[in-house]
Amino acid sequence: MRIALFATCIVDAMYPETAKSTVKILERLGHEVIFPAGQACCGQMHMNSGYMPEALPVVENHVQAFERADYDVAVAPSGSCVSSLKHQHGMLAERLGKPDLKSRAAEVAGRTYELSQLLTDVLGITNAAEQLGSYFPHSVTYHPSCHGMRLLKLGDRQLDLLKSVGGITVEELPEADQCCGFGGTFSIKNSDVSSAMLQDKARNIASTGASLCVGGDVSCLMHISGGLSRNGQKPGTMHLANILASTKEEMVAL
């Protein structure tokens, strides 16, 4: 297949290795990966904060960048950004009286998948060790991000892939379904509540004894990493894509 990478702005700016790992996984499976150069932010932060008119040109840019590209499906290593495409872009276009944009956005969103969705639902990957050569001989725990869990209905796709990695030990995270407190601008506008939620999440992660907390959204992992670091707690964080890209020959470092 010809697969377009939607890197997302935070991955592109702060966690480029996650985007590179996504490409490695797909190319390992024999697919061609392209990068639509006009892409930028999906506009999720604007819309979540109520800045609808300001979000319009951001959404228009995303739709234009991907509808101009030649690909079969698109993929992003982010449940929150993919959920924005599928649940917010059309809503915004309708609210602002842009019916043409609504249909165009729906077409782009319909071909865009979160990484674990693409791997399991489209590419038929059920065993990362056997089908991807994934190997990571460390103990980890898993945090399911809210948008992926509640809006995209990812279920156990990410966790099942993680458990199928060679050499890995997955420790159950207490209260895993509870939000980490990031929520984009929520963590700024409601910093005290966000910090309290983060402390609960950090305490639960540390209680597992795992070396890493793994997730599918680098924004949440960034927030969690900050909380663990400030508490002087040992676990680090890592995106699922980095774990899946790790092999015995090219093992990702803790």
PDB file of N, CA, C and O in Angstrom, residues 145-173:
ATOM      1  N   SER A 145      -4.890   6.466  26.414  1.00  0.00           N
ATOM      2  CA  SER A 145      -5.288   7.869  26.389  1.00  0.00           C
ATOM      3  C   SER A 145      -6.790   8.008  26.152  1.00  0.00           C
ATOM      4  O   SER A 145      -7.417   7.192  25.477  1.00  0.00           O
ATOM      5  N   CYS A 146      -7.343   9.093  26.685  1.00  0.00           N
ATOM      6  CA  CYS A 146      -8.799   9.272  26.699  1.00  0.00           C
ATOM      7  C   CYS A 146      -9.425   9.311  25.309  1.00  0.00           C
ATOM      8  O   CYS A 146     -10.447   8.659  25.068  1.00  0.00           O
ATOM      9  N   HIS A 147      -8.868  10.089  24.392  1.00  0.00           N
ATOM     10  CA  HIS A 147      -9.492  10.229  23.081  1.00  0.00           C
ATOM     11  C   HIS A 147      -9.495   8.907  22.312  1.00  0.00           C
ATOM     12  O   HIS A 147     -10.481   8.556  21.663  1.00  0.00           O
ATOM     13  N   GLY A 148      -8.389   8.181  22.393  1.00  0.00           N
ATOM     14  CA  GLY A 148      -8.335   6.887  21.725  1.00  0.00           C
ATOM     15  C   GLY A 148      -9.324   5.904  22.317  1.00  0.00           C
ATOM     16  O   GLY A 148      -9.993   5.148  21.603  1.00  0.00           O
ATOM     17  N   MET A 149      -9.438   5.925  23.630  1.00  0.00           N
ATOM     18  CA  MET A 149     -10.304   4.982  24.328  1.00  0.00           C
ATOM     19  C   MET A 149     -11.781   5.348  24.159  1.00  0.00           C
ATOM     20  O   MET A 149     -12.621   4.489  23.886  1.00  0.00           O
ATOM     21  N   ARG A 150     -12.103   6.647  24.287  1.00  0.00           N
ATOM     22  CA  ARG A 150     -13.513   7.053  24.359  1.00  0.00           C
ATOM     23  C   ARG A 150     -14.086   7.505  23.018  1.00  0.00           C
ATOM     24  O   ARG A 150     -15.269   7.303  22.757  1.00  0.00           O
ATOM     25  N   LEU A 151     -13.288   8.149  22.179  1.00  0.00           N
ATOM     26  CA  LEU A 151     -13.799   8.638  20.902  1.00  0.00           C
ATOM     27  C   LEU A 151     -13.537   7.666  19.756  1.00  0.00           C
ATOM     28  O   LEU A 151     -14.425   7.397  18.951  1.00  0.00           O
ATOM     29  N   LEU A 152     -12.303   7.148  19.669  1.00  0.00           N
ATOM     30  CA  LEU A 152     -11.982   6.218  18.591  1.00  0.00           C
ATOM     31  C   LEU A 152     -12.398   4.784  18.902  1.00  0.00           C
ATOM     32  O   LEU A 152     -12.416   3.943  18.006  1.00  0.00           O
ATOM     33  N   LYS A 153     -12.691   4.511  20.176  1.00  0.00           N
ATOM     34  CA  LYS A 153     -13.081   3.156  20.588  1.00  0.00           C
ATOM     35  C   LYS A 153     -11.998   2.140  20.217  1.00  0.00           C
ATOM     36  O   LYS A 153     -12.267   1.076  19.653  1.00  0.00           O
ATOM     37  N   LEU A 154     -10.747   2.470  20.572  1.00  0.00           N
ATOM     38  CA  LEU A 154      -9.633   1.587  20.234  1.00  0.00           C
ATOM     39  C   LEU A 154      -9.677   0.274  21.011  1.00  0.00           C
ATOM     40  O   LEU A 154      -9.061  -0.708  20.595  1.00  0.00           O
ATOM     41  N   GLY A 155     -10.351   0.275  22.125  1.00  0.00           N
ATOM     42  CA  GLY A 155     -10.413  -0.947  22.912  1.00  0.00           C
ATOM     43  C   GLY A 155      -9.024  -1.400  23.337  1.00  0.00           C
ATOM     44  O   GLY A 155      -8.216  -0.601  23.817  1.00  0.00           O
ATOM     45  N   ASP A 156      -8.730  -2.683  23.135  1.00  0.00           N
ATOM     46  CA  ASP A 156      -7.441  -3.248  23.558  1.00  0.00           C
ATOM     47  C   ASP A 156      -6.444  -3.363  22.413  1.00  0.00           C
ATOM     48  O   ASP A 156      -5.456  -4.093  22.528  1.00  0.00           O
ATOM     49  N   ARG A 157      -6.675  -2.682  21.298  1.00  0.00           N
ATOM     50  CA  ARG A 157      -5.774  -2.821  20.152  1.00  0.00           C
ATOM     51  C   ARG A 157      -4.331  -2.509  20.531  1.00  0.00           C
ATOM     52  O   ARG A 157      -3.414  -3.280  20.225  1.00  0.00           O
ATOM     53  N   GLN A 158      -4.098  -1.376  21.167  1.00  0.00           N
ATOM     54  CA  GLN A 158      -2.729  -1.001  21.533  1.00  0.00           C
ATOM     55  C   GLN A 158      -2.149  -1.974  22.553  1.00  0.00           C
ATOM     56  O   GLN A 158      -1.000  -2.420  22.422  1.00  0.00           O
ATOM     57  N   LEU A 159      -2.920  -2.300  23.556  1.00  0.00           N
ATOM     58  CA  LEU A 159      -2.451  -3.206  24.611  1.00  0.00           C
ATOM     59  C   LEU A 159      -2.154  -4.596  24.063  1.00  0.00           C
ATOM     60  O   LEU A 159      -1.138  -5.208  24.419  1.00  0.00           O
ATOM     61  N   ASP A 160      -3.009  -5.094  23.190  1.00  0.00           N
ATOM     62  CA  ASP A 160      -2.783  -6.422  22.613  1.00  0.00           C
ATOM     63  C   ASP A 160      -1.499  -6.457  21.782  1.00  0.00           C
ATOM     64  O   ASP A 160      -0.744  -7.436  21.825  1.00  0.00           O
ATOM     65  N   LEU A 161      -1.265  -5.405  21.009  1.00  0.00           N
ATOM     66  CA  LEU A 161      -0.021  -5.340  20.238  1.00  0.00           C
ATOM     67  C   LEU A 161       1.184  -5.292  21.163  1.00  0.00           C
ATOM     68  O   LEU A 161       2.193  -5.954  20.930  1.00  0.00           O
ATOM     69  N   LEU A 162       1.068  -4.502  22.224  1.00  0.00           N
ATOM     70  CA  LEU A 162       2.169  -4.375  23.186  1.00  0.00           C
ATOM     71  C   LEU A 162       2.476  -5.728  23.824  1.00  0.00           C
ATOM     72  O   LEU A 162       3.644  -6.127  23.946  1.00  0.00           O
ATOM     73  N   LYS A 163       1.447  -6.447  24.211  1.00  0.00           N
ATOM     74  CA  LYS A 163       1.645  -7.748  24.863  1.00  0.00           C
ATOM     75  C   LYS A 163       2.261  -8.783  23.924  1.00  0.00           C
ATOM     76  O   LYS A 163       2.866  -9.759  24.395  1.00  0.00           O
ATOM     77  N   SER A 164       2.123  -8.574  22.610  1.00  0.00           N
ATOM     78  CA  SER A 164       2.655  -9.547  21.653  1.00  0.00           C
ATOM     79  C   SER A 164       4.098  -9.275  21.246  1.00  0.00           C
ATOM     80  O   SER A 164       4.668  -9.993  20.425  1.00  0.00           O
ATOM     81  N   VAL A 165       4.729  -8.241  21.822  1.00  0.00           N
ATOM     82  CA  VAL A 165       6.131  -7.934  21.546  1.00  0.00           C
ATOM     83  C   VAL A 165       7.021  -8.975  22.217  1.00  0.00           C
ATOM     84  O   VAL A 165       6.797  -9.361  23.379  1.00  0.00           O
ATOM     85  N   GLY A 166       8.051  -9.425  21.525  1.00  0.00           N
ATOM     86  CA  GLY A 166       8.957 -10.423  22.073  1.00  0.00           C
ATOM     87  C   GLY A 166       9.728  -9.914  23.277  1.00  0.00           C
ATOM     88  O   GLY A 166      10.221  -8.783  23.271  1.00  0.00           O
ATOM     89  N   GLY A 167       9.828 -10.745  24.316  1.00  0.00           N
ATOM     90  CA  GLY A 167      10.637 -10.423  25.482  1.00  0.00           C
ATOM     91  C   GLY A 167      10.024  -9.467  26.475  1.00  0.00           C
ATOM     92  O   GLY A 167      10.600  -9.230  27.543  1.00  0.00           O
ATOM     93  N   ILE A 168       8.873  -8.912  26.187  1.00  0.00           N
ATOM     94  CA  ILE A 168       8.311  -7.860  27.024  1.00  0.00           C
ATOM     95  C   ILE A 168       7.522  -8.440  28.194  1.00  0.00           C
ATOM     96  O   ILE A 168       7.001  -9.552  28.131  1.00  0.00           O
ATOM     97  N   THR A 169       7.452  -7.679  29.279  1.00  0.00           N
ATOM     98  CA  THR A 169       6.582  -7.986  30.410  1.00  0.00           C
ATOM     99  C   THR A 169       5.676  -6.785  30.613  1.00  0.00           C
ATOM    100  O   THR A 169       6.168  -5.660  30.786  1.00  0.00           O
ATOM    101  N   VAL A 170       4.367  -6.999  30.566  1.00  0.00           N
ATOM    102  CA  VAL A 170       3.407  -5.901  30.702  1.00  0.00           C
ATOM    103  C   VAL A 170       2.725  -5.999  32.063  1.00  0.00           C
ATOM    104  O   VAL A 170       2.025  -6.972  32.346  1.00  0.00           O
ATOM    105  N   GLU A 171       2.966  -4.982  32.890  1.00  0.00           N
ATOM    106  CA  GLU A 171       2.360  -4.923  34.219  1.00  0.00           C
ATOM    107  C   GLU A 171       1.045  -4.147  34.149  1.00  0.00           C
ATOM    108  O   GLU A 171       0.957  -3.111  33.498  1.00  0.00           O
ATOM    109  N   GLU A 172       0.021  -4.651  34.822  1.00  0.00           N
ATOM    110  CA  GLU A 172      -1.282  -3.989  34.798  1.00  0.00           C
ATOM    111  C   GLU A 172      -1.230  -2.670  35.552  1.00  0.00           C
ATOM    112  O   GLU A 172      -0.689  -2.590  36.657  1.00  0.00           O
ATOM    113  N   LEU A 173      -1.796  -1.630  34.970  1.00  0.00           N
ATOM    114  CA  LEU A 173      -1.803  -0.301  35.586  1.00  0.00           C
ATOM    115  C   LEU A 173      -3.098  -0.105  36.370  1.00  0.00           C
ATOM    116  O   LEU A 173      -4.184  -0.165  35.795  1.00  0.00           O
TER     117      LEU A 173
END
